[in-house]
Short mmCIF file of C-alpha atoms in Angstrom, two decimals:
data_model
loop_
_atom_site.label_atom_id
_atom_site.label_comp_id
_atom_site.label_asym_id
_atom_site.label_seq_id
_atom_site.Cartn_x
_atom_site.Cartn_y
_atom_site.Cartn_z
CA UNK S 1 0.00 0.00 0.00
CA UNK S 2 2.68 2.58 1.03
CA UNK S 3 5.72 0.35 -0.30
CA UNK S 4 7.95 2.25 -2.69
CA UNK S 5 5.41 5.17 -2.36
CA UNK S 6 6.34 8.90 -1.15
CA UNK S 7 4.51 10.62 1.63
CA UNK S 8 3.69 14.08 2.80
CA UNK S 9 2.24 14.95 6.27
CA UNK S 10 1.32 18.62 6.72
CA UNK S 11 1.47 19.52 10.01
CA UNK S 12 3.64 16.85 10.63
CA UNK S 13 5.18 17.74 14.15
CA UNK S 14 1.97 17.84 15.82
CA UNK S 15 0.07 14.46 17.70
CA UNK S 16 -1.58 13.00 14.87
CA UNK S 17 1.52 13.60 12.24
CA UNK S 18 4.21 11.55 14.99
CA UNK S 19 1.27 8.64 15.27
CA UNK S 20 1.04 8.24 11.73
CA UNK S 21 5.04 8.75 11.15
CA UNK S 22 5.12 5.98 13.48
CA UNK S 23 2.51 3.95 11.68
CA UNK S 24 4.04 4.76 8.04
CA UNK S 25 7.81 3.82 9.19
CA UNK S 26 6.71 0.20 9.48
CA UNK S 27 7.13 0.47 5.14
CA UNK S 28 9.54 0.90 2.69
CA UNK S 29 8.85 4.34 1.56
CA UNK S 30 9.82 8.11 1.66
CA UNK S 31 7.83 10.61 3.87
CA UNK S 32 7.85 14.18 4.00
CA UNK S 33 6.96 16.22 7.18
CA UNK S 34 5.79 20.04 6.55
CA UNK S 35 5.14 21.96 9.67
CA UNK S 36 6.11 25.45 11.50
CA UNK S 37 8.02 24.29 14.37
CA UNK S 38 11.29 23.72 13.86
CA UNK S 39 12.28 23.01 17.39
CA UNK S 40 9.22 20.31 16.93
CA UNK S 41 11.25 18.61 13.90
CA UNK S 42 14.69 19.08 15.79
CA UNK S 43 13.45 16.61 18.26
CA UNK S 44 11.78 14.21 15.44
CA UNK S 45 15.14 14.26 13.84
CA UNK S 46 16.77 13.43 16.44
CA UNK S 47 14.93 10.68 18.05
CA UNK S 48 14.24 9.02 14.69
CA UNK S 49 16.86 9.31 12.73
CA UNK S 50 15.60 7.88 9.77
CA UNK S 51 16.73 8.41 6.45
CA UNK S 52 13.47 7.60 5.40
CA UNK S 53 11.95 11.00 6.70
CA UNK S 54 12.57 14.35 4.70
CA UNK S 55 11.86 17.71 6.78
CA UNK S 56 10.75 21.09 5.47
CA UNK S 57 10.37 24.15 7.58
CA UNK S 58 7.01 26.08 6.11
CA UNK S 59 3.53 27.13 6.29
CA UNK S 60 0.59 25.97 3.85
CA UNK S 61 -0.43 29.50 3.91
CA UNK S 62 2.53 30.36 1.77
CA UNK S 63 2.74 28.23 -1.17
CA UNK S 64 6.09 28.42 -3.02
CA UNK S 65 7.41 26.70 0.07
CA UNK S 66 4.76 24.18 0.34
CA UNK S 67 5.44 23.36 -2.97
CA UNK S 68 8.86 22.33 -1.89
CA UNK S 69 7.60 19.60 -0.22
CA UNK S 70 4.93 18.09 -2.60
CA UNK S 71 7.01 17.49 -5.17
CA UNK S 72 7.07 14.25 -5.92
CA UNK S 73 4.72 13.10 -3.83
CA UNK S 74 2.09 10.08 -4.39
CA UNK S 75 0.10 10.57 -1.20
CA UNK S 76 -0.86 13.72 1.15
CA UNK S 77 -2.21 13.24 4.94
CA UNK S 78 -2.91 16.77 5.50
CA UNK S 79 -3.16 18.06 9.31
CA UNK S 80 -2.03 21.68 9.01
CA UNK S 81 -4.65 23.33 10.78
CA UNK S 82 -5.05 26.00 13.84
CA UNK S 83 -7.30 24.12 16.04
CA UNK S 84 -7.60 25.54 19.59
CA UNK S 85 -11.00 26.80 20.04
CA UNK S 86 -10.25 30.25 21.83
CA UNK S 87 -7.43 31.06 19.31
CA UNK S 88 -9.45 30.95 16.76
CA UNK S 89 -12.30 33.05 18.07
CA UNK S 90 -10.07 35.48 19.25
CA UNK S 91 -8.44 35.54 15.50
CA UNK S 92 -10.80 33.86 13.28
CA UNK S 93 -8.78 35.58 10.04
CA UNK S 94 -5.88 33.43 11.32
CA UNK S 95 -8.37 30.56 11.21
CA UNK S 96 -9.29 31.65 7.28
CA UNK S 97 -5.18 31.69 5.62
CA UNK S 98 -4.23 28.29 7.91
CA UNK S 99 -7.82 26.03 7.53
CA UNK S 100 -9.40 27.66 4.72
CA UNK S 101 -7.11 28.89 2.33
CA UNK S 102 -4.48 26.73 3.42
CA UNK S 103 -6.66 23.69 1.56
CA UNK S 104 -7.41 25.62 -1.46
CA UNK S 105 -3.17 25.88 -1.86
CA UNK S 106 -2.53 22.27 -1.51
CA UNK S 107 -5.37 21.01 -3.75
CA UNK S 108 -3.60 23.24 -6.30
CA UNK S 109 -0.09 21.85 -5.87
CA UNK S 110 -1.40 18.44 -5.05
CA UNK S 111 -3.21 18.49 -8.76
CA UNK S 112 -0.08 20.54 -10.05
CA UNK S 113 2.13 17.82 -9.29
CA UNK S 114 0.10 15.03 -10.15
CA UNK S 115 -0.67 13.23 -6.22
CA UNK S 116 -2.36 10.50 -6.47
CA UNK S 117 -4.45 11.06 -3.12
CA UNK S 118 -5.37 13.39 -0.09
CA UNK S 119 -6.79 12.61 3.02
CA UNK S 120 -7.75 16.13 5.01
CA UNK S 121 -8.41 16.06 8.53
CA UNK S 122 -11.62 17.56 9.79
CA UNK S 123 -13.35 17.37 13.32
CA UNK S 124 -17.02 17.33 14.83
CA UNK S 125 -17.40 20.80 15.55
CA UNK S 126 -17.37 21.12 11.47
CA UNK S 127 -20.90 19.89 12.01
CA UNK S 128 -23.28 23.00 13.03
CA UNK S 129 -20.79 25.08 13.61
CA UNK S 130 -21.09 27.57 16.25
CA UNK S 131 -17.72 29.20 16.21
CA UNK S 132 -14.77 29.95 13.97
CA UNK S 133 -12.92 27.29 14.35
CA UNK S 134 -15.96 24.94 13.34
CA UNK S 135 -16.58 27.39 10.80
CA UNK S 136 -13.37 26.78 9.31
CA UNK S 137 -13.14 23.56 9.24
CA UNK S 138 -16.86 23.39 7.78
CA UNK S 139 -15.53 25.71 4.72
CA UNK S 140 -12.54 23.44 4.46
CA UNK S 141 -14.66 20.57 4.11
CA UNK S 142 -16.70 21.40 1.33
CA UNK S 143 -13.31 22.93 -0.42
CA UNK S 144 -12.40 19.68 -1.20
CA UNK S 145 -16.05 18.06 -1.87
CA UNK S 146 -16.51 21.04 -4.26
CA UNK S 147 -12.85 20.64 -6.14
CA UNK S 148 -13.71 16.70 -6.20
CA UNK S 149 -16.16 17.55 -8.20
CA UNK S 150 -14.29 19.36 -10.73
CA UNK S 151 -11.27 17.91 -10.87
CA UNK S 152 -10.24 16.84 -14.27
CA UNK S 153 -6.84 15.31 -12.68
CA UNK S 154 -6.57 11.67 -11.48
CA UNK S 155 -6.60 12.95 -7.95
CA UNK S 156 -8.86 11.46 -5.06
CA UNK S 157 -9.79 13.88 -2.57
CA UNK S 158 -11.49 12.77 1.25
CA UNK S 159 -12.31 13.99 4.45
CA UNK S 160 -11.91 11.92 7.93
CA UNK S 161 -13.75 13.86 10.65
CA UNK S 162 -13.55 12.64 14.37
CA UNK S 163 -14.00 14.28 17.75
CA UNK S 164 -11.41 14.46 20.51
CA UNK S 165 -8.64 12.62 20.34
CA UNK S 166 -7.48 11.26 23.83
CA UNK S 167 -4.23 12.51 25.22
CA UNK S 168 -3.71 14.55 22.08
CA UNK S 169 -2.03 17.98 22.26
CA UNK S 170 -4.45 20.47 23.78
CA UNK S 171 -6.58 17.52 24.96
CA UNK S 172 -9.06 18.67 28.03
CA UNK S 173 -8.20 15.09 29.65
CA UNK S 174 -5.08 15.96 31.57
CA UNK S 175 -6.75 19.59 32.61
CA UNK S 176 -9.93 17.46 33.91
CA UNK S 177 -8.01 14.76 35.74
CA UNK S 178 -5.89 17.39 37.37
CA UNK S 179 -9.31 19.30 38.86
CA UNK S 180 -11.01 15.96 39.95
CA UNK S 181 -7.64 15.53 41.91
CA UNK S 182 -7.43 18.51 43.36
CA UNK S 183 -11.28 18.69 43.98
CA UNK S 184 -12.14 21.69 41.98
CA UNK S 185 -15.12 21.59 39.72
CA UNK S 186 -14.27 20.47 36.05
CA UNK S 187 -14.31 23.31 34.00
CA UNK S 188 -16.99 22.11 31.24
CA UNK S 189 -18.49 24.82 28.83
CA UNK S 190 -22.00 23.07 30.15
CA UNK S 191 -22.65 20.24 32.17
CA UNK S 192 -25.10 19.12 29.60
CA UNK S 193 -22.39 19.45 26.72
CA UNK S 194 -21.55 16.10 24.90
CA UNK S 195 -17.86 15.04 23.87
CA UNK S 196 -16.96 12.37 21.37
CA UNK S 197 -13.53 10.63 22.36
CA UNK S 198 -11.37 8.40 20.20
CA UNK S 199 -7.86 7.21 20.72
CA UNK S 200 -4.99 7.83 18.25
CA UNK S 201 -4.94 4.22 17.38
CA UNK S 202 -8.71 4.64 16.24
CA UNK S 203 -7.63 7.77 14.67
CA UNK S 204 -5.34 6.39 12.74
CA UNK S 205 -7.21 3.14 11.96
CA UNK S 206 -10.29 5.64 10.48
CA UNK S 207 -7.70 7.19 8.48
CA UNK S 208 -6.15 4.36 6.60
CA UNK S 209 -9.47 3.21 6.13
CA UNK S 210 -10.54 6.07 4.42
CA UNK S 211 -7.04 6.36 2.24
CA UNK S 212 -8.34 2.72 1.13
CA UNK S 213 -11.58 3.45 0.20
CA UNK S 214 -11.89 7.18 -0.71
CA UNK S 215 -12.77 7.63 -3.91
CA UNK S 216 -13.81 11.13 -4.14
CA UNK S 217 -14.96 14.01 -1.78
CA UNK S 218 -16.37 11.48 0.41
CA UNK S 219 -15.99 11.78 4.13
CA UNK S 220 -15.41 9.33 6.66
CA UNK S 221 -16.87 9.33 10.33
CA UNK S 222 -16.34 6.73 12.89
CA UNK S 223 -19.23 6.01 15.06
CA UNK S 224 -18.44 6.52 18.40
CA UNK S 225 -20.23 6.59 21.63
CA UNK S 226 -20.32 10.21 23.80
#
């Protein structure tokens, strides 16, 4: 499946992109990680120290160094994405260049240089969204269901949306298990609230599912109990 195949992750540095390095290391092939955070892929480099794994320092806001990184590529996992709720609703224009035009870029370079397949990575707040982060996401979503549609290239395009991954950077996990020790009063947005949890093992399971299966601007949701 990945044997002999070249691999990008976009936002490569953060939880998901060292799972699936992990995960894609088990095969012969050539991966790519594209993130911000260079002290992030000084400690990747590092630790791994694998001469399978090819680092580039850049944002997929700015294209002409994204493109750096694509070339060549058969297959894009694309995480790149400002996630934290607050951030974004405090600078939802930062949301719009990282989430929404951010996807627009890639699809261009991806169909530029002739990838074979992208899997984006969405979330559950995509679904009624209520805030700019959601918002985002939403827009991102039907970016690539609407560029499916017209793409003349022999491209496939997909979305995997989950909810909370546990543990993850940013997860509210450690923050709650820290106030039920201390016996402070979890700080929910409302008791009532619902969460949807998944591990990165399910994570990563949905999305090599979907890389199997996606044919074009479908997307892929794992049912999962709140």
């Amino acid at each position: 499946m990945f044997d002999r195949k070249k691999n990008l992750i976009t936002g490569g540095t953060g939880s998901f992109g060292n799972a699936f390095l992990k995960y894609l290391l088990k095969y012969n092939c050539k991966i790519n990680i594209l993130s911000r955070d260079e002290l992030k892929q000084h400690e990747m480099r590092v630790k791994l120290n694998s001469k399978k794994i090819n680092f580039f320092l850049g944002d997929i806001r700015d294209k002409s160094e994204m493109e750096k990184a694509i070339i060549g590529v058969d297959y894009i996992f694309h995480a790149a994405a400002l996630k934290q709720v607050p951030s974004c609703e405090f600078f939802p224009m930062e949301a719009v260049k990282t989430n929404i035009i951010g996807i627009n870029n890639l699809i261009d370079l991806a169909i530029k240089h002739r990838v074979k397949k992208i899997i984006a990575l969405s979330t559950d707040k995509a679904v009624y969204p209520i805030n700019a982060m959601g918002l985002s996401k939403s827009l991102m979503e039907k970016i690539i269901i609407s560029r499916s549609r017209i793409n003349k290239k022999n491209i496939s395009m997909g979305v995997v949306r989950y909810g909370n991954v546990l543990f993850s950077r940013g997860s509210v996990l450690p923050l709650f298990i820290k106030q039920a020790k201390d016996k402070k009063s979890l700080t929910l947005t409302d008791p009532n609230m619902t969460r949807f949890f998944i591990t990165m093992a399910d994570a990563i399971n949905l999305v090599v599912h979907a890389f199997k299966n996606v044919k074009n601007g479908e997307t892929f949701i794992l049912k999962a109990k709140s």
